[in-house]
PDB file of C-alpha atoms in Angstrom:
ATOM      1  CA  UNK U   1     -39.000  89.228-117.802  1.00 64.00           C
ATOM      2  CA  UNK U   2     -35.072  89.614-117.632  1.00 73.00           C
ATOM      3  CA  UNK U   3     -34.809  86.723-115.045  1.00 73.00           C
ATOM      4  CA  UNK U   4     -31.676  84.418-115.889  1.00 74.00           C
ATOM      5  CA  UNK U   5     -32.623  80.851-116.050  1.00 71.00           C
ATOM      6  CA  UNK U   6     -30.921  78.784-113.677  1.00 72.00           C
ATOM      7  CA  UNK U   7     -32.141  75.340-114.329  1.00 70.00           C
ATOM      8  CA  UNK U   8     -31.665  72.569-111.592  1.00 76.00           C
ATOM      9  CA  UNK U   9     -32.961  69.503-113.209  1.00 77.00           C
ATOM     10  CA  UNK U  10     -33.398  70.246-116.995  1.00 82.00           C
ATOM     11  CA  UNK U  11     -32.244  72.488-119.802  1.00 85.00           C
ATOM     12  CA  UNK U  12     -33.621  75.577-121.321  1.00 84.00           C
ATOM     13  CA  UNK U  13     -32.684  76.451-124.929  1.00 85.00           C
ATOM     14  CA  UNK U  14     -34.001  79.783-126.519  1.00 85.00           C
ATOM     15  CA  UNK U  15     -36.565  80.137-123.790  1.00 79.00           C
ATOM     16  CA  UNK U  16     -38.008  76.689-124.207  1.00 85.00           C
ATOM     17  CA  UNK U  17     -37.761  74.403-121.192  1.00 84.00           C
ATOM     18  CA  UNK U  18     -36.856  70.568-121.705  1.00 86.00           C
ATOM     19  CA  UNK U  19     -38.011  68.701-118.759  1.00 83.00           C
ATOM     20  CA  UNK U  20     -36.618  65.126-118.412  1.00 82.00           C
ATOM     21  CA  UNK U  21     -39.095  62.418-117.870  1.00 80.00           C
ATOM     22  CA  UNK U  22     -39.372  58.560-117.765  1.00 77.00           C
ATOM     23  CA  UNK U  23     -41.983  56.639-119.613  1.00 79.00           C
ATOM     24  CA  UNK U  24     -43.405  53.404-118.058  1.00 77.00           C
ATOM     25  CA  UNK U  25     -45.063  50.982-120.501  1.00 76.00           C
ATOM     26  CA  UNK U  26     -47.351  49.091-118.531  1.00 71.00           C
ATOM     27  CA  UNK U  27     -49.296  46.979-121.107  1.00 64.00           C
ATOM     28  CA  UNK U  28     -51.478  43.822-120.655  1.00 67.00           C
ATOM     29  CA  UNK U  29     -54.413  45.310-118.395  1.00 75.00           C
ATOM     30  CA  UNK U  30     -57.580  42.963-119.004  1.00 78.00           C
ATOM     31  CA  UNK U  31     -61.002  43.256-117.696  1.00 81.00           C
ATOM     32  CA  UNK U  32     -61.199  41.655-114.283  1.00 83.00           C
ATOM     33  CA  UNK U  33     -57.410  42.372-113.278  1.00 82.00           C
ATOM     34  CA  UNK U  34     -58.877  43.730-109.692  1.00 80.00           C
ATOM     35  CA  UNK U  35     -60.170  40.061-109.479  1.00 84.00           C
ATOM     36  CA  UNK U  36     -56.728  38.677-110.238  1.00 80.00           C
ATOM     37  CA  UNK U  37     -57.191  38.238-113.917  1.00 81.00           C
ATOM     38  CA  UNK U  38     -54.017  38.763-116.275  1.00 78.00           C
ATOM     39  CA  UNK U  39     -51.316  40.339-114.298  1.00 76.00           C
ATOM     40  CA  UNK U  40     -54.040  41.503-112.017  1.00 74.00           C
ATOM     41  CA  UNK U  41     -53.190  43.709-109.087  1.00 71.00           C
ATOM     42  CA  UNK U  42     -49.266  43.373-110.247  1.00 74.00           C
ATOM     43  CA  UNK U  43     -50.207  45.505-113.201  1.00 73.00           C
ATOM     44  CA  UNK U  44     -52.275  47.974-111.063  1.00 73.00           C
ATOM     45  CA  UNK U  45     -49.622  48.089-108.451  1.00 75.00           C
ATOM     46  CA  UNK U  46     -46.882  49.066-111.139  1.00 78.00           C
ATOM     47  CA  UNK U  47     -49.209  51.968-111.983  1.00 79.00           C
ATOM     48  CA  UNK U  48     -48.398  53.465-108.555  1.00 79.00           C
ATOM     49  CA  UNK U  49     -45.012  54.423-109.423  1.00 78.00           C
ATOM     50  CA  UNK U  50     -46.241  56.828-112.271  1.00 79.00           C
ATOM     51  CA  UNK U  51     -47.030  60.467-111.681  1.00 78.00           C
ATOM     52  CA  UNK U  52     -49.221  60.672-114.621  1.00 81.00           C
ATOM     53  CA  UNK U  53     -51.403  58.075-116.426  1.00 82.00           C
ATOM     54  CA  UNK U  54     -51.573  58.282-120.058  1.00 82.00           C
ATOM     55  CA  UNK U  55     -54.298  56.136-121.484  1.00 81.00           C
ATOM     56  CA  UNK U  56     -53.608  54.982-124.987  1.00 81.00           C
ATOM     57  CA  UNK U  57     -56.611  53.691-126.644  1.00 82.00           C
ATOM     58  CA  UNK U  58     -56.943  51.753-130.061  1.00 84.00           C
ATOM     59  CA  UNK U  59     -59.531  54.170-131.734  1.00 90.00           C
ATOM     60  CA  UNK U  60     -59.792  51.806-134.729  1.00 93.00           C
ATOM     61  CA  UNK U  61     -61.603  49.230-132.464  1.00 91.00           C
ATOM     62  CA  UNK U  62     -59.486  46.415-133.950  1.00 93.00           C
ATOM     63  CA  UNK U  63     -58.481  44.895-130.778  1.00 86.00           C
ATOM     64  CA  UNK U  64     -60.704  43.146-128.443  1.00 84.00           C
ATOM     65  CA  UNK U  65     -60.562  43.201-124.554  1.00 75.00           C
ATOM     66  CA  UNK U  66     -57.791  40.833-124.164  1.00 74.00           C
ATOM     67  CA  UNK U  67     -55.643  42.334-126.867  1.00 78.00           C
ATOM     68  CA  UNK U  68     -56.456  40.166-129.703  1.00 86.00           C
ATOM     69  CA  UNK U  69     -56.927  41.388-133.228  1.00 92.00           C
ATOM     70  CA  UNK U  70     -60.321  41.641-134.703  1.00 94.00           C
ATOM     71  CA  UNK U  71     -61.932  43.419-137.747  1.00 95.00           C
ATOM     72  CA  UNK U  72     -61.466  47.060-137.434  1.00 94.00           C
ATOM     73  CA  UNK U  73     -64.615  48.628-135.930  1.00 92.00           C
ATOM     74  CA  UNK U  74     -65.559  45.396-134.136  1.00 94.00           C
ATOM     75  CA  UNK U  75     -64.540  46.779-130.732  1.00 91.00           C
ATOM     76  CA  UNK U  76     -65.826  49.941-129.349  1.00 92.00           C
ATOM     77  CA  UNK U  77     -63.074  52.316-128.105  1.00 90.00           C
ATOM     78  CA  UNK U  78     -65.339  53.878-125.702  1.00 92.00           C
ATOM     79  CA  UNK U  79     -65.869  50.330-124.034  1.00 89.00           C
ATOM     80  CA  UNK U  80     -62.126  50.263-123.674  1.00 86.00           C
ATOM     81  CA  UNK U  81     -62.116  53.707-122.011  1.00 88.00           C
ATOM     82  CA  UNK U  82     -64.788  52.523-119.528  1.00 90.00           C
ATOM     83  CA  UNK U  83     -63.241  49.241-118.791  1.00 86.00           C
ATOM     84  CA  UNK U  84     -59.923  50.971-118.067  1.00 86.00           C
ATOM     85  CA  UNK U  85     -61.606  53.510-115.613  1.00 89.00           C
ATOM     86  CA  UNK U  86     -63.443  50.671-113.982  1.00 90.00           C
ATOM     87  CA  UNK U  87     -60.422  48.800-113.240  1.00 87.00           C
ATOM     88  CA  UNK U  88     -58.503  51.734-111.915  1.00 87.00           C
ATOM     89  CA  UNK U  89     -61.897  52.386-109.591  1.00 90.00           C
ATOM     90  CA  UNK U  90     -61.813  49.086-108.350  1.00 89.00           C
ATOM     91  CA  UNK U  91     -57.890  49.264-107.614  1.00 85.00           C
ATOM     92  CA  UNK U  92     -58.356  52.357-105.538  1.00 86.00           C
ATOM     93  CA  UNK U  93     -61.508  50.636-103.869  1.00 87.00           C
ATOM     94  CA  UNK U  94     -59.274  47.718-102.990  1.00 84.00           C
ATOM     95  CA  UNK U  95     -56.494  49.906-101.526  1.00 82.00           C
ATOM     96  CA  UNK U  96     -58.936  51.742 -99.523  1.00 82.00           C
ATOM     97  CA  UNK U  97     -60.694  48.579 -98.185  1.00 81.00           C
ATOM     98  CA  UNK U  98     -57.623  46.746 -96.863  1.00 77.00           C
ATOM     99  CA  UNK U  99     -57.372  45.714 -93.433  1.00 71.00           C
ATOM    100  CA  UNK U 100     -60.014  47.441 -91.026  1.00 71.00           C
ATOM    101  CA  UNK U 101     -61.595  50.038 -93.117  1.00 68.00           C
ATOM    102  CA  UNK U 102     -65.113  49.136 -92.060  1.00 67.00           C
ATOM    103  CA  UNK U 103     -64.195  49.988 -88.568  1.00 68.00           C
ATOM    104  CA  UNK U 104     -62.363  53.002 -89.471  1.00 67.00           C
ATOM    105  CA  UNK U 105     -64.941  54.524 -91.352  1.00 65.00           C
ATOM    106  CA  UNK U 106     -67.870  53.684 -88.937  1.00 65.00           C
ATOM    107  CA  UNK U 107     -66.068  55.170 -86.001  1.00 65.00           C
ATOM    108  CA  UNK U 108     -64.182  58.215 -87.603  1.00 62.00           C
ATOM    109  CA  UNK U 109     -66.882  60.877 -87.224  1.00 65.00           C
ATOM    110  CA  UNK U 110     -64.458  63.604 -87.247  1.00 69.00           C
ATOM    111  CA  UNK U 111     -63.461  64.715 -90.783  1.00 72.00           C
ATOM    112  CA  UNK U 112     -59.785  65.302 -89.707  1.00 78.00           C
ATOM    113  CA  UNK U 113     -59.447  61.734 -88.601  1.00 78.00           C
ATOM    114  CA  UNK U 114     -60.944  60.370 -91.613  1.00 80.00           C
ATOM    115  CA  UNK U 115     -58.904  62.678 -93.966  1.00 85.00           C
ATOM    116  CA  UNK U 116     -55.703  61.420 -91.984  1.00 86.00           C
ATOM    117  CA  UNK U 117     -56.751  57.841 -92.532  1.00 83.00           C
ATOM    118  CA  UNK U 118     -57.493  58.417 -96.299  1.00 86.00           C
ATOM    119  CA  UNK U 119     -54.082  60.361 -96.709  1.00 88.00           C
ATOM    120  CA  UNK U 120     -52.224  57.287 -95.010  1.00 86.00           C
ATOM    121  CA  UNK U 121     -54.055  54.694 -96.976  1.00 85.00           C
ATOM    122  CA  UNK U 122     -53.538  56.427-100.433  1.00 87.00           C
ATOM    123  CA  UNK U 123     -50.052  57.693 -99.980  1.00 86.00           C
ATOM    124  CA  UNK U 124     -48.669  54.781-101.937  1.00 82.00           C
ATOM    125  CA  UNK U 125     -50.842  56.268-104.949  1.00 83.00           C
ATOM    126  CA  UNK U 126     -49.248  59.578-104.522  1.00 85.00           C
ATOM    127  CA  UNK U 127     -52.598  60.886-103.205  1.00 88.00           C
ATOM    128  CA  UNK U 128     -52.010  63.709-100.474  1.00 90.00           C
ATOM    129  CA  UNK U 129     -54.188  65.250 -97.854  1.00 92.00           C
ATOM    130  CA  UNK U 130     -54.376  68.270-100.085  1.00 93.00           C
ATOM    131  CA  UNK U 131     -55.847  66.129-102.838  1.00 92.00           C
ATOM    132  CA  UNK U 132     -58.394  64.572-100.575  1.00 90.00           C
ATOM    133  CA  UNK U 133     -59.479  67.806 -99.096  1.00 91.00           C
ATOM    134  CA  UNK U 134     -59.935  69.226-102.469  1.00 93.00           C
ATOM    135  CA  UNK U 135     -62.081  66.325-103.739  1.00 90.00           C
ATOM    136  CA  UNK U 136     -64.230  66.533-100.421  1.00 86.00           C
ATOM    137  CA  UNK U 137     -64.800  70.194-101.099  1.00 90.00           C
ATOM    138  CA  UNK U 138     -65.701  69.645-104.859  1.00 94.00           C
ATOM    139  CA  UNK U 139     -68.146  66.828-103.953  1.00 90.00           C
ATOM    140  CA  UNK U 140     -69.356  68.897-101.185  1.00 85.00           C
ATOM    141  CA  UNK U 141     -68.900  66.032 -98.867  1.00 75.00           C
TER     142      UNK U 141
END
């Protein structure tokens, strides 16, 4: 394309961009974290610092839900994925329901007011108004 590369936050070598990233290892999620078990919401709130969540799952099935070693195949890796997704769902639900959510959700008949309130509550999770509008459109709400 004959465009001179002028990187601001990374390097480019032979046409390959090397983008720096920080990994945040947040270990220790246990079933019931949203209820305060294990590190509880501290673990989940640490996730809000991340731009991307990368789930690393033990596919050998050799760790139980509490992280203890068991015989390979004794634990179902799919169940690990489900429990992780469920904990994340409960975490977001908790963020949404803080304070006076029931009053807001019942009185905000205007889509713009509701979208603004959702964006405000979810801003700490790096969820923007654009994300919310896209989700509403895709879910046909």
